[in-house]
Amino acid sequence: MPSIPRLERLDNGAHQLIVADQPFMMRPAELNNSSFSHSIYMEEAYPRLVANNVNTILGSVTWEQIEPREGEFDFEELDRVILGARRWDVKVVILWFGAFKNGKCSSLSMFLEEHRKKKWKETIIGAIRNHSNY
């Protein structure tokens, strides 16, 4: 089994990306935010990407996509996208939009959004109570 990707320092001080125990020159393409979440779209995109010498895709995954409801995880669509990339010998870099994206908290599942709002209110109310002498 190959080791995980890593950077190795060369004798001249430069660094080399190593993937599958071989030097790797990344020729990436970053996908639109929603492209990576649809395996059917990606199946049409892989041939175009490969034809343009792309060997790595950067695709976003949101928390809401993986955990739509608290404690219920769904990796099926992401698995299909990754398996498609493997069939086309394209490496994948996942851009995890766990909470914040483009400076906004817009990638949360509904249950996390409700928890965030509740926690924010509790924090503000607690701060007011702790500093009521002001």
PDB file of C-alpha atoms in Angstrom:
ATOM      1  CA  MET A   1       0.000   0.000   0.000  1.00  0.00           C
ATOM      2  CA  PRO A   2       1.427   3.402  -0.976  1.00  0.00           C
ATOM      3  CA  SER A   3       2.136   5.929   1.718  1.00  0.00           C
ATOM      4  CA  ILE A   4       0.087   9.075   2.160  1.00  0.00           C
ATOM      5  CA  PRO A   5       1.013  12.082  -0.019  1.00  0.00           C
ATOM      6  CA  ARG A   6       3.769  14.190   1.470  1.00  0.00           C
ATOM      7  CA  LEU A   7       6.325  16.892   0.738  1.00  0.00           C
ATOM      8  CA  GLU A   8       9.977  15.875   0.674  1.00  0.00           C
ATOM      9  CA  ARG A   9      12.803  18.345   0.968  1.00  0.00           C
ATOM     10  CA  LEU A  10      15.319  18.062  -1.861  1.00  0.00           C
ATOM     11  CA  ASP A  11      19.088  18.599  -1.533  1.00  0.00           C
ATOM     12  CA  ASN A  12      18.756  22.054  -3.100  1.00  0.00           C
ATOM     13  CA  GLY A  13      16.241  23.134  -0.430  1.00  0.00           C
ATOM     14  CA  ALA A  14      13.196  22.914  -2.709  1.00  0.00           C
ATOM     15  CA  HIS A  15      10.267  20.635  -1.893  1.00  0.00           C
ATOM     16  CA  GLN A  16       8.789  17.857  -4.015  1.00  0.00           C
ATOM     17  CA  LEU A  17       5.237  16.509  -3.725  1.00  0.00           C
ATOM     18  CA  ILE A  18       5.259  12.713  -3.437  1.00  0.00           C
ATOM     19  CA  VAL A  19       2.072  10.781  -4.301  1.00  0.00           C
ATOM     20  CA  ALA A  20       1.923   6.963  -4.382  1.00  0.00           C
ATOM     21  CA  ASP A  21       5.643   7.030  -3.508  1.00  0.00           C
ATOM     22  CA  GLN A  22       6.486   8.896  -6.759  1.00  0.00           C
ATOM     23  CA  PRO A  23       7.241  12.556  -7.518  1.00  0.00           C
ATOM     24  CA  PHE A  24       4.004  14.215  -8.617  1.00  0.00           C
ATOM     25  CA  MET A  25       3.458  17.417 -10.579  1.00  0.00           C
ATOM     26  CA  MET A  26      -0.055  18.606  -9.850  1.00  0.00           C
ATOM     27  CA  ARG A  27      -1.976  20.025 -12.809  1.00  0.00           C
ATOM     28  CA  PRO A  28      -5.168  20.966 -10.976  1.00  0.00           C
ATOM     29  CA  ALA A  29      -8.552  22.347 -11.875  1.00  0.00           C
ATOM     30  CA  GLU A  30     -10.854  23.828  -9.248  1.00  0.00           C
ATOM     31  CA  LEU A  31     -14.486  22.925  -9.751  1.00  0.00           C
ATOM     32  CA  ASN A  32     -17.524  25.107  -9.206  1.00  0.00           C
ATOM     33  CA  ASN A  33     -18.859  24.779  -5.668  1.00  0.00           C
ATOM     34  CA  SER A  34     -21.700  22.386  -6.461  1.00  0.00           C
ATOM     35  CA  SER A  35     -20.042  20.350  -9.262  1.00  0.00           C
ATOM     36  CA  PHE A  36     -18.227  17.963  -6.950  1.00  0.00           C
ATOM     37  CA  SER A  37     -21.461  16.982  -5.191  1.00  0.00           C
ATOM     38  CA  HIS A  38     -22.993  15.406  -8.323  1.00  0.00           C
ATOM     39  CA  SER A  39     -21.436  12.201  -9.653  1.00  0.00           C
ATOM     40  CA  ILE A  40     -23.531  12.302 -12.856  1.00  0.00           C
ATOM     41  CA  TYR A  41     -22.142  15.746 -13.720  1.00  0.00           C
ATOM     42  CA  MET A  42     -18.621  14.631 -12.849  1.00  0.00           C
ATOM     43  CA  GLU A  43     -18.859  11.566 -15.111  1.00  0.00           C
ATOM     44  CA  GLU A  44     -19.349  13.995 -17.999  1.00  0.00           C
ATOM     45  CA  ALA A  45     -16.584  16.292 -16.752  1.00  0.00           C
ATOM     46  CA  TYR A  46     -13.749  13.752 -16.294  1.00  0.00           C
ATOM     47  CA  PRO A  47     -13.130  13.205 -20.043  1.00  0.00           C
ATOM     48  CA  ARG A  48     -12.884  16.985 -20.629  1.00  0.00           C
ATOM     49  CA  LEU A  49     -10.596  17.434 -17.641  1.00  0.00           C
ATOM     50  CA  VAL A  50      -8.268  14.624 -18.728  1.00  0.00           C
ATOM     51  CA  ALA A  51      -8.272  15.901 -22.333  1.00  0.00           C
ATOM     52  CA  ASN A  52      -6.987  19.215 -20.941  1.00  0.00           C
ATOM     53  CA  ASN A  53      -4.152  17.462 -19.059  1.00  0.00           C
ATOM     54  CA  VAL A  54      -5.757  17.956 -15.652  1.00  0.00           C
ATOM     55  CA  ASN A  55      -4.552  15.290 -13.229  1.00  0.00           C
ATOM     56  CA  THR A  56      -6.003  16.719 -10.002  1.00  0.00           C
ATOM     57  CA  ILE A  57      -9.370  18.240  -9.130  1.00  0.00           C
ATOM     58  CA  LEU A  58     -10.142  20.505  -6.216  1.00  0.00           C
ATOM     59  CA  GLY A  59     -13.745  20.004  -5.172  1.00  0.00           C
ATOM     60  CA  SER A  60     -15.795  21.372  -2.316  1.00  0.00           C
ATOM     61  CA  VAL A  61     -17.746  19.295   0.177  1.00  0.00           C
ATOM     62  CA  THR A  62     -20.116  20.923   2.645  1.00  0.00           C
ATOM     63  CA  TRP A  63     -21.039  19.715   6.091  1.00  0.00           C
ATOM     64  CA  GLU A  64     -24.673  19.719   5.020  1.00  0.00           C
ATOM     65  CA  GLN A  65     -23.859  17.302   2.184  1.00  0.00           C
ATOM     66  CA  ILE A  66     -22.251  14.779   4.561  1.00  0.00           C
ATOM     67  CA  GLU A  67     -24.452  15.188   7.663  1.00  0.00           C
ATOM     68  CA  PRO A  68     -27.855  16.481   6.500  1.00  0.00           C
ATOM     69  CA  ARG A  69     -29.440  15.641   9.858  1.00  0.00           C
ATOM     70  CA  GLU A  70     -27.733  15.314  13.211  1.00  0.00           C
ATOM     71  CA  GLY A  71     -26.077  11.918  13.513  1.00  0.00           C
ATOM     72  CA  GLU A  72     -27.088  10.819   9.982  1.00  0.00           C
ATOM     73  CA  PHE A  73     -24.096  10.649   7.671  1.00  0.00           C
ATOM     74  CA  ASP A  74     -24.303  10.181   3.910  1.00  0.00           C
ATOM     75  CA  PHE A  75     -21.072   9.606   1.984  1.00  0.00           C
ATOM     76  CA  GLU A  76     -22.668   7.818  -1.007  1.00  0.00           C
ATOM     77  CA  GLU A  77     -22.516  10.667  -3.529  1.00  0.00           C
ATOM     78  CA  LEU A  78     -19.018  11.693  -2.452  1.00  0.00           C
ATOM     79  CA  ASP A  79     -17.891   8.048  -2.738  1.00  0.00           C
ATOM     80  CA  ARG A  80     -19.273   7.884  -6.305  1.00  0.00           C
ATOM     81  CA  VAL A  81     -17.402  11.062  -7.256  1.00  0.00           C
ATOM     82  CA  ILE A  82     -14.137   9.751  -5.793  1.00  0.00           C
ATOM     83  CA  LEU A  83     -14.539   6.359  -7.480  1.00  0.00           C
ATOM     84  CA  GLY A  84     -15.125   8.158 -10.795  1.00  0.00           C
ATOM     85  CA  ALA A  85     -11.924  10.153 -10.298  1.00  0.00           C
ATOM     86  CA  ARG A  86     -10.027   6.925  -9.654  1.00  0.00           C
ATOM     87  CA  ARG A  87     -11.382   5.400 -12.881  1.00  0.00           C
ATOM     88  CA  TRP A  88      -9.994   8.396 -14.777  1.00  0.00           C
ATOM     89  CA  ASP A  89      -6.733   8.378 -12.745  1.00  0.00           C
ATOM     90  CA  VAL A  90      -7.462  11.869 -11.419  1.00  0.00           C
ATOM     91  CA  LYS A  91      -6.335  12.807  -7.907  1.00  0.00           C
ATOM     92  CA  VAL A  92      -8.769  14.588  -5.585  1.00  0.00           C
ATOM     93  CA  VAL A  93      -8.213  17.449  -3.147  1.00  0.00           C
ATOM     94  CA  ILE A  94     -11.269  18.005  -0.967  1.00  0.00           C
ATOM     95  CA  LEU A  95     -12.018  21.587   0.045  1.00  0.00           C
ATOM     96  CA  TRP A  96     -13.981  21.096   3.271  1.00  0.00           C
ATOM     97  CA  PHE A  97     -16.535  23.823   3.856  1.00  0.00           C
ATOM     98  CA  GLY A  98     -17.310  22.617   7.360  1.00  0.00           C
ATOM     99  CA  ALA A  99     -18.750  25.860   8.623  1.00  0.00           C
ATOM    100  CA  PHE A 100     -17.563  29.022   6.880  1.00  0.00           C
ATOM    101  CA  LYS A 101     -17.350  29.603   3.141  1.00  0.00           C
ATOM    102  CA  ASN A 102     -16.488  32.927   1.532  1.00  0.00           C
ATOM    103  CA  GLY A 103     -16.526  34.565   4.957  1.00  0.00           C
ATOM    104  CA  LYS A 104     -20.076  33.488   5.729  1.00  0.00           C
ATOM    105  CA  CYS A 105     -21.449  30.716   7.899  1.00  0.00           C
ATOM    106  CA  SER A 106     -23.511  29.250   5.063  1.00  0.00           C
ATOM    107  CA  SER A 107     -22.409  25.620   4.818  1.00  0.00           C
ATOM    108  CA  LEU A 108     -23.894  24.275   8.035  1.00  0.00           C
ATOM    109  CA  SER A 109     -26.566  21.638   8.273  1.00  0.00           C
ATOM    110  CA  MET A 110     -29.871  23.004   9.604  1.00  0.00           C
ATOM    111  CA  PHE A 111     -29.354  21.338  12.989  1.00  0.00           C
ATOM    112  CA  LEU A 112     -25.924  22.962  13.335  1.00  0.00           C
ATOM    113  CA  GLU A 113     -27.282  26.341  12.260  1.00  0.00           C
ATOM    114  CA  GLU A 114     -29.961  26.121  14.975  1.00  0.00           C
ATOM    115  CA  HIS A 115     -27.304  25.093  17.511  1.00  0.00           C
ATOM    116  CA  ARG A 116     -25.085  28.023  16.444  1.00  0.00           C
ATOM    117  CA  LYS A 117     -27.933  30.531  16.827  1.00  0.00           C
ATOM    118  CA  LYS A 118     -28.865  29.140  20.238  1.00  0.00           C
ATOM    119  CA  LYS A 119     -25.230  29.180  21.407  1.00  0.00           C
ATOM    120  CA  TRP A 120     -24.767  32.737  20.128  1.00  0.00           C
ATOM    121  CA  LYS A 121     -27.833  33.912  22.066  1.00  0.00           C
ATOM    122  CA  GLU A 122     -26.639  32.086  25.204  1.00  0.00           C
ATOM    123  CA  THR A 123     -23.203  33.690  24.848  1.00  0.00           C
ATOM    124  CA  ILE A 124     -24.640  37.216  24.477  1.00  0.00           C
ATOM    125  CA  ILE A 125     -27.092  36.755  27.351  1.00  0.00           C
ATOM    126  CA  GLY A 126     -24.296  35.322  29.521  1.00  0.00           C
ATOM    127  CA  ALA A 127     -22.029  38.254  28.723  1.00  0.00           C
ATOM    128  CA  ILE A 128     -24.776  40.741  29.610  1.00  0.00           C
ATOM    129  CA  ARG A 129     -25.461  38.967  32.909  1.00  0.00           C
ATOM    130  CA  ASN A 130     -21.758  38.795  33.779  1.00  0.00           C
ATOM    131  CA  HIS A 131     -21.261  42.488  33.056  1.00  0.00           C
ATOM    132  CA  SER A 132     -24.588  43.876  34.224  1.00  0.00           C
ATOM    133  CA  ASN A 133     -22.830  46.551  36.270  1.00  0.00           C
ATOM    134  CA  TYR A 134     -21.862  48.395  33.059  1.00  0.00           C
TER     135      TYR A 134
END
